[in-house]
Coordinates of C-alpha atoms in Angstrom, one line a residue:
Chain A
M4 CA 10.3 -21.7 6.5
A5 CA 9.5 -22.6 2.9
A6 CA 5.9 -23.3 1.9
A7 CA 5.8 -26.9 0.7
T8 CA 5.2 -27.6 -3.0
D9 CA 5.8 -30.3 -5.5
G10 CA 9.5 -30.2 -6.2
N11 CA 10.2 -28.2 -9.3
A12 CA 6.7 -27.3 -10.3
T13 CA 6.3 -24.0 -12.2
L14 CA 3.3 -21.7 -12.1
S15 CA 2.3 -23.2 -15.5
D16 CA 2.4 -26.7 -13.9
L17 CA 0.3 -25.6 -10.9
G18 CA -2.2 -23.7 -13.1
E19 CA -4.2 -20.6 -12.3
F20 CA -6.7 -22.2 -10.0
G21 CA -4.1 -24.5 -8.3
L22 CA -2.1 -21.5 -7.5
I23 CA -5.0 -19.5 -6.3
G24 CA -6.0 -22.3 -4.1
R25 CA -2.6 -22.6 -2.5
I26 CA -2.3 -18.9 -2.0
S27 CA -5.8 -18.7 -0.6
D28 CA -4.9 -21.3 2.0
L29 CA -1.9 -19.3 3.1
A30 CA -3.9 -16.1 3.0
A31 CA -6.7 -17.6 5.1
R32 CA -4.3 -18.0 8.0
T33 CA -3.6 -14.3 8.0
A34 CA -7.2 -13.2 8.3
P35 CA -9.0 -15.5 10.7
G36 CA -10.8 -12.6 12.4
E37 CA -14.5 -12.1 12.7
D38 CA -14.2 -8.9 10.8
V39 CA -13.5 -10.8 7.5
L40 CA -17.1 -11.5 6.5
V41 CA -16.0 -13.0 3.2
G42 CA -12.4 -13.8 2.4
P43 CA -10.6 -14.8 -0.8
G44 CA -12.5 -16.8 -3.4
D45 CA -15.5 -14.6 -4.2
D46 CA -15.8 -11.6 -6.5
A47 CA -14.7 -9.4 -3.7
A48 CA -13.8 -9.7 0.0
V49 CA -16.3 -8.3 2.5
L50 CA -14.7 -6.6 5.5
R51 CA -16.2 -5.1 8.6
V52 CA -15.0 -1.5 9.3
R53 CA -15.3 -0.2 12.8
K54 CA -14.3 3.4 12.1
G55 CA -16.2 5.8 9.8
H56 CA -13.2 6.0 7.4
V57 CA -10.6 3.8 5.7
V58 CA -7.1 4.8 4.7
M59 CA -6.1 3.1 1.4
S60 CA -2.8 2.9 -0.5
T61 CA -1.3 1.0 -3.4
D62 CA 2.4 0.2 -4.2
L63 CA 4.1 -1.6 -7.0
M64 CA 7.3 -3.8 -6.9
V65 CA 8.9 -4.7 -10.2
E66 CA 11.5 -7.5 -10.7
G67 CA 14.8 -6.0 -11.8
R68 CA 13.9 -2.6 -10.5
H69 CA 12.7 -3.0 -6.9
F70 CA 14.1 -6.5 -6.3
R71 CA 16.3 -9.1 -7.9
R72 CA 15.5 -12.8 -7.4
D73 CA 19.3 -13.5 -7.1
W74 CA 19.6 -10.9 -4.3
S75 CA 16.5 -11.7 -2.3
A76 CA 14.8 -14.9 -1.5
A77 CA 11.1 -15.1 -2.4
A78 CA 10.1 -14.8 1.3
D79 CA 12.3 -11.7 1.6
V80 CA 10.4 -10.1 -1.4
G81 CA 7.1 -11.0 0.3
H82 CA 8.2 -9.3 3.5
R83 CA 9.3 -6.2 1.7
A84 CA 6.2 -6.0 -0.5
A85 CA 4.0 -6.1 2.6
A86 CA 6.3 -3.8 4.6
Q87 CA 6.3 -1.0 2.1
N88 CA 2.5 -1.0 2.1
L89 CA 2.0 -1.4 5.8
S90 CA 4.5 1.5 6.1
D91 CA 2.2 3.8 4.2
I92 CA -0.6 3.3 6.7
N93 CA 1.9 3.7 9.5
A94 CA 2.9 7.1 8.0
M95 CA -0.7 8.2 8.2
G96 CA -0.7 7.3 11.9
G97 CA -3.0 4.4 11.1
R98 CA -3.1 0.7 11.6
A99 CA -3.3 -1.6 8.6
Q100 CA -6.1 -4.1 8.5
W101 CA -6.5 -5.8 5.1
L102 CA -4.4 -6.2 2.0
T103 CA -4.8 -7.5 -1.5
V104 CA -2.0 -8.7 -3.8
G105 CA -1.8 -8.7 -7.6
L106 CA 1.0 -11.0 -8.7
A107 CA 2.0 -11.0 -12.4
A108 CA 4.7 -13.5 -13.2
P109 CA 6.3 -15.6 -16.0
A110 CA 4.7 -19.0 -16.5
D111 CA 8.1 -20.7 -15.8
L112 CA 8.4 -19.0 -12.4
P113 CA 8.8 -21.8 -9.8
A114 CA 5.6 -22.3 -7.9
E115 CA 7.7 -22.5 -4.8
W116 CA 8.7 -18.9 -5.4
A117 CA 5.1 -17.7 -5.5
L118 CA 4.2 -19.7 -2.4
D119 CA 7.3 -18.6 -0.4
F120 CA 6.6 -15.0 -1.4
T121 CA 3.0 -15.3 -0.1
Q122 CA 4.3 -16.9 3.1
G123 CA 6.8 -14.1 3.7
F124 CA 4.1 -11.5 2.9
A125 CA 1.7 -13.2 5.3
E126 CA 4.4 -13.2 8.1
E127 CA 5.0 -9.5 7.7
C128 CA 1.2 -8.8 7.8
A129 CA 1.0 -10.9 11.0
L130 CA 3.4 -8.4 12.7
V131 CA 0.6 -5.8 12.7
G132 CA -2.4 -8.2 12.7
A133 CA -3.4 -7.4 9.1
G134 CA -4.9 -10.0 6.8
L135 CA -4.5 -10.9 3.2
V136 CA -8.0 -11.0 1.8
G137 CA -7.8 -11.2 -1.9
G138 CA -5.9 -10.6 -5.1
D139 CA -5.3 -11.6 -8.7
I140 CA -2.7 -13.5 -10.6
S141 CA -1.7 -13.2 -14.3
Q142 CA 1.1 -14.2 -16.6
A143 CA 3.6 -11.5 -17.5
D144 CA 7.2 -11.3 -18.8
Q145 CA 8.6 -10.3 -15.4
V146 CA 7.4 -10.5 -11.8
V147 CA 5.3 -7.4 -11.0
I148 CA 3.7 -7.2 -7.6
S149 CA 0.9 -4.8 -6.7
V150 CA -0.2 -4.5 -3.1
T151 CA -3.2 -2.5 -1.9
V152 CA -3.8 -2.0 1.8
I153 CA -6.6 -0.5 3.8
G154 CA -6.6 0.4 7.5
A155 CA -7.9 3.0 9.9
C156 CA -6.6 5.8 12.2
A157 CA -7.7 6.0 15.8
V158 CA -7.2 9.8 15.7
S159 CA -7.0 12.2 12.8
P160 CA -4.7 11.0 10.0
V161 CA -1.3 12.8 10.0
L162 CA -0.8 14.2 6.5
R163 CA 2.3 15.5 4.8
S164 CA 0.9 19.0 4.7
G165 CA 0.7 20.0 8.4
A166 CA 4.3 21.0 9.2
E167 CA 4.7 24.6 10.5
A168 CA 7.6 26.9 10.9
G169 CA 9.2 26.3 14.3
D170 CA 8.4 22.6 14.3
V171 CA 11.0 19.9 15.1
V172 CA 11.9 17.4 12.4
A173 CA 12.3 13.9 13.8
I174 CA 12.9 10.4 12.6
H175 CA 12.0 6.9 14.0
G176 CA 13.7 3.7 12.8
R177 CA 16.9 2.6 11.1
Q178 CA 17.9 4.9 8.3
G179 CA 20.4 4.1 5.6
W180 CA 21.0 0.5 6.5
A181 CA 19.0 -0.9 3.5
A182 CA 20.8 1.5 1.2
G183 CA 24.1 0.3 2.5
G184 CA 23.0 -3.3 2.0
L185 CA 21.9 -2.5 -1.6
A186 CA 25.3 -0.9 -2.3
V187 CA 27.0 -4.0 -1.0
L188 CA 24.8 -6.4 -3.1
G189 CA 25.3 -4.1 -6.2
R190 CA 29.1 -4.7 -5.9
G191 CA 28.7 -8.5 -5.7
F192 CA 29.2 -8.8 -1.9
R193 CA 27.1 -10.3 0.8
S194 CA 28.4 -8.6 3.9
P195 CA 28.2 -6.8 6.3
R196 CA 25.3 -9.2 6.6
V197 CA 23.3 -6.9 8.9
L198 CA 23.0 -4.4 6.1
V199 CA 22.1 -6.9 3.5
E200 CA 19.4 -8.3 5.8
A201 CA 18.2 -4.7 6.4
Y202 CA 17.7 -4.4 2.7
R203 CA 16.1 -7.8 2.3
R204 CA 13.7 -7.4 5.2
P205 CA 13.2 -3.9 6.4
E206 CA 11.8 -3.4 9.8
P207 CA 9.5 -0.4 9.7
P208 CA 8.6 1.0 13.1
Y209 CA 5.0 0.0 12.9
D210 CA 3.9 1.2 16.3
A211 CA 5.6 4.6 15.9
G212 CA 3.1 6.0 13.5
P213 CA 0.0 5.7 15.6
V214 CA 1.9 6.9 18.7
A215 CA 3.2 9.9 16.8
A216 CA -0.4 10.7 15.7
E217 CA -1.6 10.5 19.3
S218 CA 1.4 12.6 20.4
G219 CA 0.5 15.5 18.2
A220 CA 2.8 15.0 15.1
T221 CA 1.9 17.8 12.7
A222 CA 3.1 16.0 9.5
M223 CA 4.5 12.6 8.7
I224 CA 5.8 10.6 5.7
D225 CA 7.5 7.2 5.4
I226 CA 10.9 7.4 3.9
S227 CA 10.6 5.4 0.7
D228 CA 12.1 7.7 -1.9
G229 CA 15.1 8.8 0.3
L230 CA 15.3 10.9 3.4
L231 CA 16.0 14.2 1.6
A232 CA 13.6 13.4 -1.2
D233 CA 10.8 12.6 1.2
A234 CA 11.7 15.6 3.4
G235 CA 11.2 17.5 0.1
H236 CA 7.7 16.0 -0.4
L237 CA 6.8 17.0 3.1
A238 CA 8.2 20.5 2.8
R239 CA 6.4 21.1 -0.5
A240 CA 3.1 19.7 0.8
S241 CA 3.4 21.9 3.9
G242 CA 4.8 25.0 2.2
V243 CA 7.8 25.1 4.6
S244 CA 11.5 24.7 4.4
I245 CA 13.4 21.9 6.3
D246 CA 17.0 21.9 7.4
I247 CA 18.6 18.5 8.4
T248 CA 21.4 18.5 10.9
T249 CA 23.8 15.7 10.0
G250 CA 25.5 15.8 13.4
S251 CA 22.2 14.4 14.8
F252 CA 22.8 11.1 13.2
E253 CA 24.8 8.4 14.8
V254 CA 26.5 6.7 11.8
A255 CA 26.3 3.0 12.6
E256 CA 29.6 1.1 12.4
P257 CA 28.5 -1.2 9.4
L258 CA 27.7 1.9 7.4
V259 CA 31.1 3.4 8.3
A260 CA 32.8 0.1 7.2
V261 CA 30.9 0.0 3.8
G262 CA 31.6 3.6 3.2
A263 CA 35.3 3.1 3.7
A264 CA 35.3 -0.1 1.6
I265 CA 33.6 1.6 -1.4
G266 CA 35.1 5.1 -1.0
A267 CA 31.7 6.7 -0.2
D268 CA 30.6 9.0 2.6
P269 CA 28.3 6.8 4.7
L270 CA 26.1 9.8 5.3
Q271 CA 25.1 9.4 1.7
F272 CA 23.3 6.1 2.6
I273 CA 21.4 8.0 5.4
L274 CA 20.5 11.1 3.4
G275 CA 19.7 9.3 0.1
G276 CA 18.5 5.9 1.3
G277 CA 14.8 4.9 1.1
D278 CA 14.3 1.2 1.7
D279 CA 14.3 1.1 5.5
H280 CA 10.8 2.6 5.7
A281 CA 11.7 4.7 8.7
L282 CA 9.2 7.5 9.6
L283 CA 9.9 11.2 9.2
A284 CA 7.6 13.5 11.2
T285 CA 7.4 17.0 12.5
F286 CA 6.3 17.9 16.0
P287 CA 5.5 21.1 17.8
P288 CA 8.6 22.5 19.4
G289 CA 7.4 22.4 23.0
P290 CA 6.9 18.9 24.5
A291 CA 9.4 16.1 24.5
L292 CA 9.3 13.7 21.5
P293 CA 7.6 10.3 21.9
D294 CA 9.9 7.4 22.7
G295 CA 12.2 6.3 19.9
W296 CA 12.1 9.5 17.9
T297 CA 15.3 11.4 17.3
R298 CA 15.4 15.1 16.5
I299 CA 17.3 15.6 13.2
G300 CA 16.3 19.0 12.0
T301 CA 14.1 22.1 12.1
V302 CA 11.2 23.6 10.1
S303 CA 11.3 27.2 9.0
A304 CA 9.1 29.4 6.8
A305 CA 9.5 28.7 3.1
G306 CA 11.1 32.0 2.2
D307 CA 11.7 31.8 -1.6
G308 CA 9.8 28.5 -1.7
P309 CA 9.9 25.2 0.1
S310 CA 13.4 23.7 0.3
V311 CA 15.4 21.1 2.1
T312 CA 18.9 22.0 3.2
V313 CA 21.6 20.0 5.0
D314 CA 23.5 21.8 7.8
G315 CA 22.1 25.0 6.4
S316 CA 23.3 24.5 2.8
A317 CA 22.0 23.0 -0.4
Y318 CA 23.1 19.3 -0.7
D319 CA 24.7 18.1 -3.9
G320 CA 24.9 14.4 -3.3
P321 CA 22.4 11.8 -4.5
T322 CA 19.0 12.5 -2.9
G323 CA 16.8 9.6 -3.8
W324 CA 15.1 7.7 -6.4
S325 CA 13.0 8.4 -9.5
H326 CA 10.9 5.7 -11.2
F327 CA 11.3 7.2 -14.7
Chain B
M14 CA -11.3 13.1 -26.0
A15 CA -7.5 12.9 -25.6
A16 CA -5.8 14.3 -22.5
A17 CA -3.5 17.0 -23.7
T18 CA 0.2 16.5 -23.3
D19 CA 3.4 17.8 -24.9
G20 CA 3.5 16.3 -28.4
N21 CA 5.6 13.1 -28.3
A22 CA 6.7 13.1 -24.7
T23 CA 7.4 9.7 -23.2
L24 CA 7.0 8.7 -19.5
S25 CA 10.7 9.1 -19.2
D26 CA 10.5 12.7 -20.5
L27 CA 7.6 13.5 -18.2
G28 CA 9.3 12.0 -15.2
E29 CA 7.8 10.2 -12.2
F30 CA 6.5 13.3 -10.4
G31 CA 5.4 14.9 -13.6
L32 CA 3.3 11.9 -14.4
I33 CA 1.9 11.6 -10.9
G34 CA 0.9 15.3 -11.0
R35 CA -0.9 14.9 -14.3
I36 CA -2.6 11.7 -13.3
S37 CA -3.6 13.2 -9.9
D38 CA -5.2 16.1 -11.7
L39 CA -7.3 13.7 -13.7
A40 CA -8.1 11.7 -10.7
A41 CA -9.2 14.6 -8.6
R42 CA -12.0 15.2 -11.1
T43 CA -13.4 11.8 -10.4
A44 CA -13.5 12.1 -6.6
P45 CA -14.7 15.5 -5.7
G46 CA -17.1 14.3 -3.0
E47 CA -17.1 15.2 0.6
D48 CA -16.3 11.5 1.4
V49 CA -12.8 11.8 0.1
L50 CA -11.1 13.2 3.2
V51 CA -7.7 13.0 1.7
G52 CA -7.2 12.2 -2.0
P53 CA -4.1 11.4 -4.1
G54 CA -0.7 12.8 -3.0
D55 CA -0.3 11.6 0.6
D56 CA 0.9 8.3 1.9
A57 CA -2.6 7.0 1.6
A58 CA -6.1 8.2 0.8
V59 CA -8.6 8.8 3.6
L60 CA -12.1 7.8 2.7
R61 CA -15.3 8.1 4.7
V62 CA -17.3 4.9 4.9
R63 CA -21.0 5.0 5.6
K64 CA -21.7 1.3 6.0
G65 CA -20.1 -1.0 8.6
H66 CA -18.3 -2.9 5.9
V67 CA -16.4 -2.6 2.7
V68 CA -16.2 -4.9 -0.3
M69 CA -12.7 -5.0 -1.8
S70 CA -11.3 -6.6 -5.0
T71 CA -8.1 -6.4 -7.1
D72 CA -7.6 -7.3 -10.8
L73 CA -4.6 -7.2 -13.1
M74 CA -4.4 -6.4 -16.8
V75 CA -1.2 -7.2 -18.6
E76 CA -0.2 -5.9 -22.1
G77 CA -0.1 -8.7 -24.7
R78 CA -2.3 -10.9 -22.6
H79 CA -5.4 -8.9 -21.6
F80 CA -4.9 -6.1 -24.2
R81 CA -2.8 -5.1 -27.1
R82 CA -2.0 -1.5 -27.8
D83 CA -2.6 -2.0 -31.5
W84 CA -6.1 -3.4 -30.9
S85 CA -7.3 -0.9 -28.3
A86 CA -6.8 2.8 -27.8
A87 CA -5.4 3.9 -24.4
A88 CA -8.7 5.2 -23.3
D89 CA -10.4 1.9 -24.2
V90 CA -7.9 0.1 -22.0
G91 CA -8.7 2.5 -19.2
H92 CA -12.4 1.9 -19.6
R93 CA -11.9 -1.9 -19.5
A94 CA -9.5 -1.8 -16.6
A95 CA -12.1 0.2 -14.6
A96 CA -15.0 -1.9 -15.9
Q97 CA -13.6 -5.2 -14.9
N98 CA -13.1 -4.1 -11.3
L99 CA -16.4 -2.2 -11.0
S100 CA -18.0 -5.4 -12.3
D101 CA -16.6 -7.4 -9.3
I102 CA -18.4 -5.1 -6.9
N103 CA -21.5 -5.3 -9.1
A104 CA -21.4 -9.0 -8.8
M105 CA -21.5 -8.8 -5.0
G106 CA -24.6 -6.7 -5.3
G107 CA -22.6 -3.6 -4.2
R108 CA -21.8 -0.2 -5.5
A109 CA -18.2 0.8 -6.1
Q110 CA -16.9 3.8 -4.3
W111 CA -13.1 4.2 -4.6
L112 CA -10.3 2.8 -6.7
T113 CA -6.5 2.9 -6.8
V114 CA -4.4 2.1 -9.9
G115 CA -0.9 0.7 -10.1
L116 CA 0.6 1.4 -13.5
A117 CA 3.9 -0.3 -14.5
A118 CA 5.1 0.7 -17.9
P119 CA 8.2 1.0 -20.1
A120 CA 10.0 4.3 -19.9
D121 CA 9.4 4.9 -23.6
L122 CA 5.6 4.6 -23.3
P123 CA 4.1 7.8 -24.7
A124 CA 3.0 10.0 -21.8
E125 CA -0.2 10.5 -23.9
W126 CA -1.0 6.8 -23.5
A127 CA -0.8 7.0 -19.7
L128 CA -2.9 10.1 -19.6
D129 CA -5.5 8.9 -22.1
F130 CA -5.7 5.6 -20.1
T131 CA -6.3 7.6 -17.0
Q132 CA -9.0 9.6 -18.6
G133 CA -10.8 6.5 -20.0
F134 CA -10.5 5.0 -16.5
A135 CA -12.0 8.1 -14.9
E136 CA -14.8 8.2 -17.4
E137 CA -15.8 4.6 -16.6
C138 CA -15.7 5.3 -12.9
A139 CA -17.9 8.3 -13.4
L140 CA -20.6 6.0 -14.7
V141 CA -21.1 4.6 -11.2
G142 CA -20.0 7.7 -9.3
A143 CA -16.7 6.1 -8.1
G144 CA -13.5 8.0 -7.6
L145 CA -9.9 7.3 -8.4
V146 CA -8.1 8.1 -5.1
G147 CA -4.6 6.9 -5.4
G148 CA -2.1 4.6 -6.9
D149 CA 1.5 4.0 -7.8
I150 CA 3.7 4.0 -11.0
S151 CA 6.8 2.2 -11.9
Q152 CA 9.0 1.3 -14.8
A153 CA 8.6 -2.2 -16.2
D154 CA 9.2 -4.1 -19.5
Q155 CA 5.5 -4.2 -20.5
V156 CA 2.4 -2.4 -19.3
V157 CA 0.9 -4.0 -16.3
I158 CA -2.2 -2.4 -14.7
S159 CA -3.4 -3.3 -11.3
V160 CA -6.7 -1.9 -10.0
T161 CA -8.1 -2.2 -6.6
V162 CA -11.7 -1.2 -5.8
I163 CA -13.7 -0.8 -2.6
G164 CA -17.4 -0.3 -2.3
A165 CA -20.3 -1.2 -0.1
C166 CA -23.5 -3.2 -0.3
A167 CA -26.9 -1.8 0.8
V168 CA -28.2 -5.3 1.7
S169 CA -26.2 -8.5 2.4
P170 CA -23.5 -9.2 -0.3
V171 CA -24.6 -11.9 -2.8
L172 CA -21.9 -14.6 -2.7
R173 CA -21.1 -17.4 -5.2
S174 CA -22.0 -20.0 -2.6
G175 CA -25.7 -19.4 -2.1
A176 CA -27.4 -21.3 -5.0
E177 CA -29.8 -24.1 -4.2
A178 CA -31.3 -26.9 -6.1
G179 CA -34.5 -25.7 -7.8
D180 CA -33.1 -22.1 -8.3
V181 CA -33.3 -20.4 -11.7
V182 CA -30.1 -19.5 -13.4
A183 CA -30.3 -16.1 -15.1
I184 CA -28.1 -13.6 -17.0
H185 CA -28.1 -9.8 -17.3
G186 CA -26.1 -8.0 -20.0
R187 CA -24.6 -8.7 -23.4
Q188 CA -22.8 -12.0 -23.5
G189 CA -20.4 -13.2 -26.2
W190 CA -20.1 -9.9 -28.0
A191 CA -16.7 -9.1 -26.7
A192 CA -15.5 -12.6 -27.5
G193 CA -16.8 -12.2 -31.0
G194 CA -14.9 -8.9 -31.2
L195 CA -11.7 -10.5 -30.0
A196 CA -12.1 -13.2 -32.6
V197 CA -12.4 -10.6 -35.3
L198 CA -9.4 -8.6 -34.1
G199 CA -7.3 -11.8 -33.8
R200 CA -7.9 -12.5 -37.5
G201 CA -6.8 -9.0 -38.5
F202 CA -10.3 -7.5 -39.1
R203 CA -12.0 -4.5 -37.6
S204 CA -15.7 -5.4 -38.2
P205 CA -18.4 -6.0 -37.3
R206 CA -17.6 -2.8 -35.5
V207 CA -20.2 -3.3 -32.9
L208 CA -18.4 -6.4 -31.7
V209 CA -15.0 -4.8 -31.8
E210 CA -16.4 -2.0 -29.7
A211 CA -18.0 -4.4 -27.3
Y212 CA -14.5 -5.9 -26.7
R213 CA -12.8 -2.5 -26.4
R214 CA -15.4 -1.0 -24.1
P215 CA -17.5 -3.5 -22.3
E216 CA -20.8 -2.2 -20.9
P217 CA -21.3 -4.1 -17.6
P218 CA -24.9 -3.8 -16.3
Y219 CA -23.8 -1.8 -13.2
D220 CA -27.3 -1.3 -11.7
A221 CA -28.3 -4.9 -12.1
G222 CA -26.1 -6.2 -9.3
P223 CA -27.6 -4.2 -6.5
V224 CA -31.1 -4.7 -7.9
A225 CA -30.6 -8.5 -8.0
A226 CA -29.3 -8.4 -4.4
E227 CA -32.5 -6.5 -3.3
S228 CA -34.6 -9.0 -5.3
G229 CA -33.3 -12.0 -3.5
A230 CA -30.7 -13.4 -5.8
T231 CA -29.2 -16.4 -4.0
A232 CA -25.8 -16.4 -5.7
M233 CA -24.0 -14.1 -8.3
I234 CA -20.8 -13.9 -10.2
D235 CA -19.6 -11.6 -13.0
I236 CA -18.7 -13.4 -16.2
S237 CA -15.0 -12.7 -16.6
D238 CA -13.5 -16.2 -17.2
G239 CA -16.3 -17.3 -19.5
L240 CA -20.0 -18.2 -19.0
L241 CA -19.5 -21.9 -18.5
A242 CA -16.2 -21.4 -16.5
D243 CA -17.9 -18.9 -14.2
A244 CA -21.0 -21.1 -13.9
G245 CA -18.6 -23.7 -12.8
H246 CA -17.1 -21.4 -10.1
L247 CA -20.6 -20.7 -8.9
A248 CA -21.6 -24.4 -9.0
R249 CA -18.6 -25.5 -7.0
A250 CA -18.9 -22.7 -4.4
S251 CA -22.5 -23.6 -3.9
G252 CA -22.1 -27.4 -4.2
V253 CA -24.8 -27.7 -6.9
S254 CA -25.0 -28.6 -10.6
I255 CA -26.1 -26.1 -13.3
D256 CA -27.6 -26.9 -16.7
I257 CA -27.6 -24.2 -19.3
T258 CA -30.3 -24.2 -22.0
T259 CA -28.8 -22.9 -25.2
G260 CA -32.3 -22.3 -26.7
S261 CA -32.7 -19.5 -24.2
F262 CA -30.1 -17.3 -25.9
E263 CA -31.0 -15.1 -28.7
V264 CA -27.9 -15.2 -30.9
A265 CA -27.4 -11.7 -32.1
E266 CA -27.0 -11.1 -35.8
P267 CA -23.3 -9.9 -35.6
L268 CA -22.4 -13.1 -33.8
V269 CA -24.1 -15.2 -36.4
A270 CA -22.2 -13.3 -39.1
V271 CA -18.8 -13.7 -37.5
G272 CA -19.5 -17.4 -36.8
A273 CA -20.3 -17.9 -40.5
A274 CA -17.2 -15.9 -41.6
I275 CA -14.8 -17.9 -39.5
G276 CA -16.5 -21.2 -39.5
A277 CA -17.4 -21.3 -35.8
D278 CA -20.6 -21.9 -34.0
P279 CA -21.6 -18.5 -32.6
L280 CA -22.8 -20.2 -29.4
Q281 CA -19.1 -20.7 -28.7
F282 CA -18.7 -16.9 -28.1
I283 CA -21.7 -17.0 -25.7
L284 CA -20.7 -20.1 -23.8
G285 CA -16.9 -19.4 -23.7
G286 CA -16.7 -15.6 -23.7
G287 CA -15.7 -13.6 -20.7
D288 CA -15.0 -10.0 -21.6
D289 CA -18.5 -8.5 -21.5
H290 CA -18.7 -8.6 -17.7
A291 CA -22.4 -9.7 -17.8
L292 CA -23.8 -11.0 -14.5
L293 CA -24.8 -14.6 -13.8
A294 CA -27.0 -15.1 -10.9
T295 CA -29.4 -17.6 -9.4
F296 CA -32.8 -16.7 -8.0
P297 CA -35.5 -18.7 -6.1
P298 CA -37.9 -20.4 -8.5
G299 CA -41.1 -18.6 -7.5
P300 CA -41.2 -14.8 -8.2
A301 CA -40.6 -13.2 -11.5
L302 CA -37.0 -12.2 -12.3
P303 CA -36.1 -8.5 -12.0
D304 CA -36.1 -6.4 -15.1
G305 CA -33.4 -7.2 -17.7
W306 CA -32.6 -10.7 -16.4
T307 CA -33.1 -13.7 -18.7
R308 CA -33.6 -17.2 -17.5
I309 CA -30.9 -19.4 -19.1
G310 CA -30.8 -22.5 -17.0
T311 CA -31.6 -24.4 -13.8
V312 CA -29.9 -25.5 -10.6
S313 CA -30.1 -29.1 -9.4
A314 CA -28.5 -31.1 -6.6
A315 CA -24.8 -31.9 -7.2
G316 CA -25.3 -35.6 -7.5
D317 CA -21.8 -37.0 -8.2
G318 CA -20.3 -33.5 -7.6
P319 CA -20.9 -30.0 -8.9
S320 CA -21.0 -29.8 -12.6
V321 CA -22.1 -27.6 -15.5
T322 CA -23.9 -29.1 -18.4
V323 CA -25.3 -27.6 -21.6
D324 CA -28.7 -28.8 -22.7
G325 CA -28.3 -31.7 -20.3
S326 CA -25.0 -33.0 -21.6
A327 CA -21.3 -32.3 -21.0
Y328 CA -20.0 -29.5 -23.3
D329 CA -16.8 -30.2 -25.2
G330 CA -16.2 -26.7 -26.7
P331 CA -13.9 -24.1 -25.3
T332 CA -15.1 -23.1 -21.9
G333 CA -13.0 -20.1 -20.9
W334 CA -9.7 -18.8 -20.0
S335 CA -6.8 -19.9 -17.7
H336 CA -4.0 -17.4 -16.9
F337 CA -1.2 -20.1 -16.7

């Protein structure tokens, strides 16, 4: 549903304080709880914390690099901007509580875009009960979105560095769908629609992180740079090696179809894709995995240094994304 | 002091993970405390909080709009980026604890710039004992910096909304110097140097916010949009009117000199300037003001609505800054 605004007004028409007012109205609906002691509109928000710690993370999204306005509606971009930050807290085994947004945008950006973005953002936050409590806006040559989230963990946070030889590597959530959708959009198509939608609005498994933490996960990361790239981050942080077994993936039919259409191995989307915000975690070998987790590999001692292999060998396909 | 890097390397040469590594090294020096349970390098930082609340704020700085690389060194921009966020916590009467930085920048930005920026940022944080605990980087067409800070207040946060008729309006910190410096730079000059330096590296009165809170300040704001503009924010939030007495300002000699040189009333820098991050607060009329605060005006009932007047009359000079 679009946030109503005055026809074709731009940010310049609405003005800084007009825009802040409208965004604050939308934000206020996301954070009605008694724990928001002061919401948007002062020098800072004041937020009650019930644990003796906070987890805190910041992510950027840049127009033309992380999204295109002709590929995603404003509300989609809002959903994704929130999702990728909420996912970082999920990957610590935590629950997100409060977010701020910095929105830099050209003066001729339709005001509707900024408001629809905010509404999509707020809807995604509502999925986990988190509130938008502040932010800033500025003029810039392109849209740059910066989101910061804080939250808390009920048990000890699950770091990237806790994996041990003998652990099981497991995944929770769709993987490769968003990459398939992006490949489709990049070739000027709009279907399979289910993949395009997966790219536009990822569905991170928000409950899976805290459950994994309570179930004894030894290390965890959200897959945002690509499955193999993020497995590499985890392996290096833990000082271990990881082998991924491709036979453990059920390659979904839409991915098979896109692979056939563009002449690519659909496994490439799964191994290299990073926009679904699935969770990758390691668990001790003994007990059964929590619900929804699929075993996809094993952890071994680092040997000559931390490494990630695929079916026992080095992988020579695309493995992820670098920002420079 | 410049952060060492490899000659003329750009961000593109250094690469995403190279840059993150270097920035994390600099950041780690700012946050050595036992309260940083997990620092940069995981999905989120984990931070011990000792109060039952956090104060949280986000600010953007955009190249060409908030700073120019030919007017300010990278370290200066780092100092300012930190200062404007630390100042928001100051204006709540709080003390800043942890910050994250999102840095979007062109691939051909010298890596030295990003590292010097980080070093300046870290040095400013060190003035209040706050730590840089995380962030994100991305490629973009221009440099966009997004900073989020969290902190805590020892006593109740001082909001914008608590001023009452009869209160005294007071200021703490240099006011108008940065605006004078900006006016000088905008005309292609580099002196008076003291004003240019005031613009490049503001010196917010970091201790004054918590002291004002403990001394019973009824409302407070940091002056970032301009003295009259921010007085207006405070007046509207409190539902009061504010009158500023220009005779209460001692117009510093460098401001007089610049005013004479460019044919402007130097009061214009004081009334319209917003880059010094001085504090504006209201106090009950009775007791003496805390050290360092100067009485500059009075609070009265709103009458026909909240307003800000200067020496009893509407002011028709420039009153501040709008981002769109």
